[in-house]
Short mmCIF file of C-alpha atoms in Angstrom, two decimals:
data_model
loop_
_atom_site.label_atom_id
_atom_site.label_comp_id
_atom_site.label_asym_id
_atom_site.label_seq_id
_atom_site.Cartn_x
_atom_site.Cartn_y
_atom_site.Cartn_z
CA UNK A 1 117.73 89.77 46.77
CA UNK A 2 113.91 90.06 46.95
CA UNK A 3 112.56 86.77 45.57
CA UNK A 4 108.92 87.79 45.89
CA UNK A 5 108.80 91.10 43.97
CA UNK A 6 106.38 93.49 45.69
CA UNK A 7 104.70 94.36 42.39
CA UNK A 8 103.31 90.81 42.28
CA UNK A 9 101.38 91.48 45.52
CA UNK A 10 100.11 94.87 44.34
CA UNK A 11 96.53 95.48 43.23
CA UNK A 12 95.47 94.79 39.64
CA UNK A 13 95.24 98.55 38.98
CA UNK A 14 98.69 99.18 40.47
CA UNK A 15 100.16 96.43 38.28
CA UNK A 16 98.46 97.95 35.21
CA UNK A 17 99.76 101.48 35.96
CA UNK A 18 103.24 100.09 36.62
CA UNK A 19 103.26 98.25 33.29
CA UNK A 20 102.02 101.31 31.40
CA UNK A 21 105.01 103.33 32.63
CA UNK A 22 107.34 100.51 31.60
CA UNK A 23 105.63 100.39 28.19
CA UNK A 24 106.33 104.10 27.57
CA UNK A 25 110.02 103.50 28.32
CA UNK A 26 110.08 100.55 25.91
CA UNK A 27 108.44 102.51 23.07
CA UNK A 28 111.01 105.31 23.40
CA UNK A 29 113.82 102.76 23.41
CA UNK A 30 112.49 101.03 20.28
CA UNK A 31 112.02 104.35 18.46
CA UNK A 32 115.63 105.26 19.20
CA UNK A 33 117.36 101.92 18.71
CA UNK A 34 115.35 99.31 16.75
CA UNK A 35 115.53 99.48 12.92
CA UNK A 36 112.61 97.06 12.64
CA UNK A 37 110.25 98.98 14.93
CA UNK A 38 111.39 102.38 13.62
CA UNK A 39 110.24 101.17 10.20
CA UNK A 40 107.02 99.67 11.61
CA UNK A 41 106.12 102.95 13.39
CA UNK A 42 106.89 104.97 10.26
CA UNK A 43 104.95 102.75 7.85
CA UNK A 44 101.88 102.73 10.11
CA UNK A 45 102.04 106.43 11.10
CA UNK A 46 102.30 105.53 14.77
CA UNK A 47 103.01 108.38 17.17
CA UNK A 48 104.28 106.58 20.27
CA UNK A 49 103.18 109.46 22.52
CA UNK A 50 99.57 108.36 21.85
CA UNK A 51 100.26 104.89 23.30
CA UNK A 52 99.56 105.57 26.98
CA UNK A 53 97.66 102.52 28.23
CA UNK A 54 97.86 98.75 27.76
CA UNK A 55 94.63 98.95 25.72
CA UNK A 56 96.40 101.38 23.33
CA UNK A 57 98.71 98.54 22.32
CA UNK A 58 96.04 97.45 19.86
CA UNK A 59 96.92 100.50 17.71
CA UNK A 60 100.26 98.80 16.93
CA UNK A 61 100.53 95.87 14.47
CA UNK A 62 101.65 92.54 15.89
CA UNK A 63 105.06 90.99 15.23
CA UNK A 64 105.36 87.36 14.10
CA UNK A 65 107.99 84.65 13.98
CA UNK A 66 108.06 85.25 10.22
CA UNK A 67 109.16 88.86 10.83
CA UNK A 68 111.96 87.62 13.06
CA UNK A 69 113.11 85.11 10.45
CA UNK A 70 113.03 87.60 7.56
CA UNK A 71 114.47 90.64 9.39
CA UNK A 72 116.51 89.07 12.20
CA UNK A 73 119.32 91.66 12.11
CA UNK A 74 116.91 94.63 12.11
CA UNK A 75 115.58 93.64 15.53
CA UNK A 76 118.94 94.16 17.23
CA UNK A 77 119.12 97.38 19.25
CA UNK A 78 122.77 97.26 20.28
CA UNK A 79 126.05 96.84 18.35
CA UNK A 80 127.61 93.40 18.06
CA UNK A 81 130.45 94.49 20.35
CA UNK A 82 127.98 94.66 23.27
CA UNK A 83 126.58 91.15 22.77
CA UNK A 84 128.02 88.67 25.26
CA UNK A 85 125.96 85.57 24.42
CA UNK A 86 124.23 84.20 21.32
CA UNK A 87 121.19 81.94 21.61
CA UNK A 88 118.80 80.57 19.01
CA UNK A 89 115.22 79.41 19.09
CA UNK A 90 114.68 75.67 18.75
CA UNK A 91 113.32 76.06 15.21
CA UNK A 92 110.29 73.86 15.97
CA UNK A 93 108.21 75.57 13.28
CA UNK A 94 110.90 76.86 10.91
CA UNK A 95 114.42 78.20 10.71
CA UNK A 96 115.96 79.09 14.09
CA UNK A 97 116.14 82.80 14.97
CA UNK A 98 119.27 84.29 16.55
CA UNK A 99 119.00 86.19 19.82
CA UNK A 100 121.92 88.12 21.22
CA UNK A 101 122.09 89.03 24.89
CA UNK A 102 123.93 91.90 26.53
CA UNK A 103 125.37 91.83 30.05
CA UNK A 104 122.17 93.47 31.28
CA UNK A 105 120.06 90.88 29.43
CA UNK A 106 121.92 88.05 31.16
CA UNK A 107 121.31 89.77 34.48
CA UNK A 108 117.60 90.09 33.64
CA UNK A 109 117.54 86.40 32.63
CA UNK A 110 119.10 85.40 35.96
CA UNK A 111 116.60 87.56 37.89
CA UNK A 112 113.69 86.02 35.96
CA UNK A 113 114.74 82.45 36.76
CA UNK A 114 115.60 83.27 40.38
CA UNK A 115 112.12 84.64 41.13
CA UNK A 116 110.53 81.83 39.06
CA UNK A 117 112.36 79.07 40.95
CA UNK A 118 111.56 80.81 44.23
CA UNK A 119 107.92 80.72 43.15
CA UNK A 120 108.20 76.91 42.92
CA UNK A 121 109.74 76.72 46.40
CA UNK A 122 113.46 76.44 45.66
CA UNK A 123 115.50 78.27 48.30
CA UNK A 124 119.03 79.54 48.93
CA UNK A 125 121.27 76.59 49.79
CA UNK A 126 119.16 73.96 48.00
CA UNK A 127 121.01 71.63 45.62
CA UNK A 128 119.38 71.45 42.16
CA UNK A 129 120.26 68.94 39.44
CA UNK A 130 119.85 70.26 35.89
CA UNK A 131 118.89 67.46 33.50
CA UNK A 132 118.89 69.85 30.58
CA UNK A 133 121.16 71.10 27.82
CA UNK A 134 123.26 74.15 28.68
CA UNK A 135 125.18 74.32 25.38
CA UNK A 136 124.15 74.23 21.68
CA UNK A 137 122.99 77.90 21.82
CA UNK A 138 120.21 76.87 24.22
CA UNK A 139 119.02 79.90 26.23
CA UNK A 140 116.98 78.03 28.85
CA UNK A 141 119.84 75.90 30.19
CA UNK A 142 122.01 78.96 30.68
CA UNK A 143 119.06 80.82 32.24
CA UNK A 144 118.47 78.03 34.78
CA UNK A 145 122.13 78.04 35.79
CA UNK A 146 122.30 81.83 36.14
CA UNK A 147 119.03 81.97 38.10
CA UNK A 148 120.04 79.24 40.55
CA UNK A 149 123.42 80.91 41.07
CA UNK A 150 121.76 84.30 41.65
CA UNK A 151 119.39 82.92 44.29
CA UNK A 152 122.18 81.13 46.12
CA UNK A 153 121.29 77.53 45.22
CA UNK A 154 123.89 74.90 44.29
CA UNK A 155 123.82 73.48 40.76
CA UNK A 156 124.67 70.00 39.50
CA UNK A 157 124.96 70.39 35.69
CA UNK A 158 124.22 66.89 34.46
CA UNK A 159 122.74 67.54 31.03
CA UNK A 160 120.01 65.35 29.49
CA UNK A 161 119.81 61.56 29.28
CA UNK A 162 121.84 58.69 30.82
CA UNK A 163 119.69 57.58 33.79
CA UNK A 164 122.62 55.67 35.34
CA UNK A 165 124.65 58.86 35.61
CA UNK A 166 121.68 60.86 36.89
CA UNK A 167 121.13 58.41 39.75
CA UNK A 168 124.83 58.33 40.57
CA UNK A 169 124.76 62.12 40.85
CA UNK A 170 121.57 62.14 42.94
CA UNK A 171 123.00 59.77 45.55
CA UNK A 172 126.40 61.50 45.46
CA UNK A 173 125.30 65.15 45.80
CA UNK A 174 121.80 64.73 47.28
CA UNK A 175 119.94 67.38 45.24
CA UNK A 176 116.50 68.41 46.47
CA UNK A 177 115.10 69.40 43.05
CA UNK A 178 115.47 68.34 39.43
CA UNK A 179 114.96 70.47 36.32
CA UNK A 180 113.90 68.11 33.56
CA UNK A 181 111.58 67.13 30.75
CA UNK A 182 108.91 65.21 32.73
CA UNK A 183 108.78 62.17 30.44
CA UNK A 184 112.45 61.55 31.30
CA UNK A 185 111.41 61.01 34.94
CA UNK A 186 109.59 57.87 33.77
CA UNK A 187 112.82 56.66 32.15
CA UNK A 188 114.69 57.31 35.40
CA UNK A 189 112.06 55.43 37.40
CA UNK A 190 112.13 52.51 34.95
CA UNK A 191 115.95 52.35 35.13
CA UNK A 192 115.87 52.50 38.94
CA UNK A 193 113.34 49.67 39.19
CA UNK A 194 115.26 47.44 36.76
CA UNK A 195 118.53 48.04 38.64
CA UNK A 196 117.09 47.78 42.17
CA UNK A 197 117.83 51.44 42.99
CA UNK A 198 115.89 52.64 46.04
CA UNK A 199 114.79 55.85 44.33
CA UNK A 200 111.91 56.46 46.75
CA UNK A 201 114.38 57.12 49.57
CA UNK A 202 116.48 59.55 47.52
CA UNK A 203 116.90 63.24 48.42
CA UNK A 204 114.58 64.43 45.62
CA UNK A 205 111.40 66.20 46.79
CA UNK A 206 110.38 68.02 43.59
CA UNK A 207 110.97 68.63 39.89
CA UNK A 208 110.53 71.74 37.77
CA UNK A 209 109.15 70.33 34.52
CA UNK A 210 110.08 71.89 31.17
CA UNK A 211 109.10 71.28 27.55
CA UNK A 212 106.01 69.13 28.17
CA UNK A 213 102.70 69.77 29.89
CA UNK A 214 101.93 68.01 33.18
CA UNK A 215 98.50 69.56 33.78
CA UNK A 216 95.02 69.51 32.29
CA UNK A 217 93.23 72.80 31.60
CA UNK A 218 91.53 72.63 35.03
CA UNK A 219 94.99 72.24 36.68
CA UNK A 220 94.45 68.60 37.62
CA UNK A 221 97.36 66.26 36.88
CA UNK A 222 97.37 64.93 33.33
CA UNK A 223 98.17 61.30 32.53
CA UNK A 224 101.93 61.90 32.32
CA UNK A 225 101.96 63.58 35.73
CA UNK A 226 99.77 60.86 37.25
CA UNK A 227 102.09 58.13 35.95
CA UNK A 228 105.11 59.79 37.56
CA UNK A 229 103.40 60.43 40.90
CA UNK A 230 101.97 56.91 41.09
CA UNK A 231 105.55 55.65 41.22
CA UNK A 232 107.41 58.52 42.90
CA UNK A 233 105.96 60.77 45.58
CA UNK A 234 107.52 64.10 44.53
CA UNK A 235 106.09 67.52 43.71
CA UNK A 236 105.95 68.47 40.02
CA UNK A 237 105.91 72.15 39.02
CA UNK A 238 104.97 73.43 35.57
CA UNK A 239 107.01 76.16 33.93
CA UNK A 240 106.44 77.76 30.54
CA UNK A 241 108.89 80.01 28.70
CA UNK A 242 110.41 80.71 25.30
CA UNK A 243 113.63 82.16 23.95
CA UNK A 244 111.71 85.04 22.39
CA UNK A 245 110.35 86.34 25.68
CA UNK A 246 113.31 85.53 27.99
CA UNK A 247 110.71 85.19 30.73
CA UNK A 248 109.20 82.22 32.57
CA UNK A 249 105.70 81.56 33.91
CA UNK A 250 106.19 79.14 36.81
CA UNK A 251 103.72 77.61 39.26
CA UNK A 252 103.74 78.41 42.96
CA UNK A 253 102.96 75.85 45.66
CA UNK A 254 99.21 76.07 44.89
CA UNK A 255 99.84 74.93 41.30
CA UNK A 256 97.09 76.87 39.57
CA UNK A 257 99.04 78.12 36.56
CA UNK A 258 102.31 79.90 35.88
CA UNK A 259 102.61 83.38 37.41
CA UNK A 260 103.38 86.39 35.23
CA UNK A 261 106.21 88.69 36.30
CA UNK A 262 104.80 92.18 35.56
CA UNK A 263 108.20 93.88 35.58
CA UNK A 264 109.42 91.59 32.79
CA UNK A 265 106.56 91.06 30.36
CA UNK A 266 103.20 92.41 29.14
CA UNK A 267 100.75 89.77 27.92
CA UNK A 268 97.74 89.76 25.62
CA UNK A 269 95.54 86.80 24.67
CA UNK A 270 94.22 87.37 21.13
CA UNK A 271 91.69 85.67 18.87
CA UNK A 272 92.17 84.97 15.15
CA UNK A 273 91.20 88.58 14.35
CA UNK A 274 93.78 89.90 16.84
CA UNK A 275 91.13 91.09 19.28
CA UNK A 276 91.43 90.28 23.01
CA UNK A 277 89.51 87.11 23.87
CA UNK A 278 86.83 87.15 26.55
CA UNK A 279 87.97 86.15 30.02
CA UNK A 280 88.19 82.37 30.29
CA UNK A 281 88.58 81.82 26.54
CA UNK A 282 91.67 80.42 24.83
CA UNK A 283 93.67 82.57 22.41
CA UNK A 284 97.16 83.21 21.12
CA UNK A 285 99.63 84.46 23.70
CA UNK A 286 101.07 87.76 22.48
CA UNK A 287 103.90 89.27 24.50
CA UNK A 288 105.80 92.53 24.91
CA UNK A 289 109.16 92.18 26.66
CA UNK A 290 110.21 94.70 29.30
CA UNK A 291 113.82 95.43 30.23
CA UNK A 292 115.40 93.59 27.29
CA UNK A 293 118.32 95.51 25.80
CA UNK A 294 119.57 93.60 22.74
CA UNK A 295 116.42 92.28 21.07
CA UNK A 296 113.20 93.54 22.68
CA UNK A 297 109.86 92.53 21.18
CA UNK A 298 106.59 94.46 20.93
CA UNK A 299 103.30 92.57 20.54
CA UNK A 300 105.04 89.37 19.47
CA UNK A 301 102.65 86.51 18.65
CA UNK A 302 104.13 83.39 20.23
CA UNK A 303 102.00 80.88 18.31
CA UNK A 304 100.92 79.25 21.60
CA UNK A 305 97.21 78.90 22.34
CA UNK A 306 96.60 79.44 26.06
CA UNK A 307 94.01 80.47 28.66
CA UNK A 308 94.74 83.21 31.19
CA UNK A 309 93.48 83.17 34.78
CA UNK A 310 93.03 86.46 36.63
CA UNK A 311 91.57 85.66 40.05
CA UNK A 312 94.06 86.29 42.92
CA UNK A 313 96.14 83.27 43.96
CA UNK A 314 96.22 81.88 47.50
CA UNK A 315 99.97 82.55 47.57
CA UNK A 316 99.30 86.30 47.77
CA UNK A 317 100.26 87.17 44.20
CA UNK A 318 97.68 89.10 42.18
CA UNK A 319 99.42 88.51 38.86
CA UNK A 320 97.81 86.86 35.84
CA UNK A 321 98.45 83.11 35.58
CA UNK A 322 98.79 81.06 32.40
CA UNK A 323 97.18 77.66 32.11
CA UNK A 324 98.79 74.75 30.21
CA UNK A 325 99.39 75.36 26.51
CA UNK A 326 96.37 74.08 24.58
CA UNK A 327 98.51 73.72 21.44
CA UNK A 328 100.65 75.49 18.87
CA UNK A 329 98.57 77.54 16.44
CA UNK A 330 100.55 76.26 13.44
CA UNK A 331 100.21 72.67 14.67
CA UNK A 332 96.42 72.78 14.64
CA UNK A 333 95.04 69.78 12.76
CA UNK A 334 91.76 69.70 10.88
CA UNK A 335 90.81 66.04 10.66
CA UNK A 336 87.44 65.00 9.22
CA UNK A 337 85.71 68.04 10.70
CA UNK A 338 87.44 67.85 14.08
CA UNK A 339 90.01 70.41 15.28
CA UNK A 340 92.91 68.80 17.17
CA UNK A 341 96.21 69.80 18.79
CA UNK A 342 99.11 67.38 19.47
CA UNK A 343 98.94 67.66 23.32
CA UNK A 344 95.47 66.06 23.31
CA UNK A 345 96.84 63.10 21.32
CA UNK A 346 99.89 62.82 23.58
CA UNK A 347 97.57 62.55 26.60
CA UNK A 348 95.70 59.65 25.01
CA UNK A 349 98.91 57.77 24.20
CA UNK A 350 100.20 58.36 27.73
CA UNK A 351 97.09 56.49 28.95
CA UNK A 352 98.66 53.21 27.80
CA UNK A 353 101.37 51.63 29.96
CA UNK A 354 102.44 49.30 27.16
CA UNK A 355 103.66 52.11 24.87
CA UNK A 356 107.43 52.58 25.17
CA UNK A 357 107.78 55.36 22.61
CA UNK A 358 105.56 57.24 20.16
CA UNK A 359 105.63 59.82 17.40
CA UNK A 360 102.65 61.62 15.84
CA UNK A 361 103.07 62.51 12.16
CA UNK A 362 100.73 64.86 10.31
CA UNK A 363 100.85 64.83 6.51
CA UNK A 364 98.64 65.82 3.61
CA UNK A 365 97.05 63.02 1.61
CA UNK A 366 96.66 63.01 -2.18
CA UNK A 367 93.58 65.29 -2.03
CA UNK A 368 95.16 67.81 0.34
CA UNK A 369 93.44 66.76 3.56
CA UNK A 370 95.26 66.29 6.89
CA UNK A 371 96.18 62.69 7.69
CA UNK A 372 97.35 61.44 11.10
CA UNK A 373 99.90 58.62 11.35
CA UNK A 374 100.95 57.43 14.81
CA UNK A 375 104.15 55.39 15.11
CA UNK A 376 104.32 53.22 18.22
CA UNK A 377 106.85 51.02 19.95
CA UNK A 378 105.29 48.66 22.48
CA UNK A 379 106.35 45.93 24.87
CA UNK A 380 104.21 43.38 23.00
CA UNK A 381 102.76 43.81 19.52
CA UNK A 382 99.30 42.45 18.77
CA UNK A 383 96.29 43.53 16.76
CA UNK A 384 94.08 43.79 19.85
CA UNK A 385 96.35 46.44 21.37
CA UNK A 386 96.34 48.49 18.14
CA UNK A 387 92.53 48.30 18.03
CA UNK A 388 92.37 49.35 21.69
CA UNK A 389 94.47 52.44 20.96
CA UNK A 390 92.36 53.26 17.93
CA UNK A 391 89.12 52.83 19.91
CA UNK A 392 90.47 55.11 22.64
CA UNK A 393 91.10 57.82 20.04
CA UNK A 394 87.56 57.41 18.69
CA UNK A 395 86.07 57.67 22.18
CA UNK A 396 88.11 60.66 23.33
CA UNK A 397 88.71 62.69 20.15
CA UNK A 398 86.25 61.21 17.63
CA UNK A 399 89.04 60.40 15.16
CA UNK A 400 90.65 57.15 14.05
CA UNK A 401 94.31 57.65 13.09
CA UNK A 402 96.48 55.28 11.09
CA UNK A 403 98.76 53.35 13.47
CA UNK A 404 102.16 51.89 12.52
CA UNK A 405 104.25 49.67 14.79
CA UNK A 406 107.99 50.42 14.79
CA UNK A 407 110.86 48.63 16.54
CA UNK A 408 111.85 50.46 19.73
CA UNK A 409 115.54 50.69 18.82
CA UNK A 410 114.64 52.48 15.58
CA UNK A 411 111.89 54.79 16.85
CA UNK A 412 113.64 55.78 20.11
CA UNK A 413 116.64 57.11 18.17
CA UNK A 414 114.30 59.34 16.14
CA UNK A 415 112.22 60.56 19.10
CA UNK A 416 115.17 61.06 21.47
CA UNK A 417 117.51 62.60 18.93
CA UNK A 418 120.68 63.78 20.76
CA UNK A 419 120.64 66.98 18.68
CA UNK A 420 117.15 67.91 19.91
CA UNK A 421 116.44 69.66 23.20
CA UNK A 422 113.10 67.88 23.64
CA UNK A 423 111.63 64.50 22.61
CA UNK A 424 110.44 64.75 18.98
CA UNK A 425 106.94 63.39 19.53
CA UNK A 426 105.33 65.46 16.78
CA UNK A 427 106.34 65.91 13.14
CA UNK A 428 104.39 68.10 10.72
CA UNK A 429 105.02 67.16 7.07
CA UNK A 430 102.25 69.31 5.58
#
């Protein structure tokens, strides 16, 4: 199979024209098969024949997570008998939403991951260890497996956690790449050092990092990435995806943002008034899926605040690239006149080697204002360390959160909940 789709090397105008033809096909499909979008077109007097360009998309109202939660069944375009897999969103910001996939959707999912992994340098014949959930209605784990199989790589399905077992598998099967939450790499390194495992001479050369950011907005390594690379000389590749879009944005070897796959997704970056942001500005990623059969989405607002980058990449692709997620729109915090997102606070906490585990909690105080409480587990507890953390917050973000020390055994069970696909480092109680 072609793992560098030719459309990605085409000119910007060719990519736009290609996507506009795909958009027309999608609109016809939705008008014929989607109860939700049939109703949306009717209520807003939308004649789909007038939607000819990507700019014309702005004539159509956006779709939100709330729409999916309220009208989940109306989004399905095929009968239940044609659904071969059920997945759900993680429910980070509300009730999970059910997504069904047809045979063709699974094939699309495999294609997406195959070209995404190829983007990061994985090749046919490479052994890849998946340190990620593949069950519990988790779409991504299944997608990784299908994509690796499609591209001809070998898969070691380890699942999350248990460093001892991960190292046993690494030395037994000699994988070249890992797919993992990056913070878990620090746990693996810590385990290896405590148990005299020569991890630096292992077969691992790179890791595709999911669920957490490893880059700053200028594509330099963030603190988490620096900490890993200081200990272990491996390549780290960012990837960004969601269940809703069944599409991944993965870095190439030049690591300047995740590449868009034009045959799979149309992207818009919108401001609070749903107008396109100016180039270089951050806005909410809004996506239109292409080639999805069971539950396609049109102008779906993901809730993620991102910056897009449009200059051609050194790898030869001319596709748009997404920078690291600035934050989740619904997780924005207004604290004493300062606007904050959890990733900025995570970066500050990752600055400290003495912190074993942390959780950021946002709650409303008695007068309705946002209040930040940070729970920490540390190697040694003393007032000086707490003041140092607080001072670092003041210097970097101009805020001084409340800090609570919690025993590691208690906090680690909350943060690394076995029922969660990612570490629960942020809790919004507002």
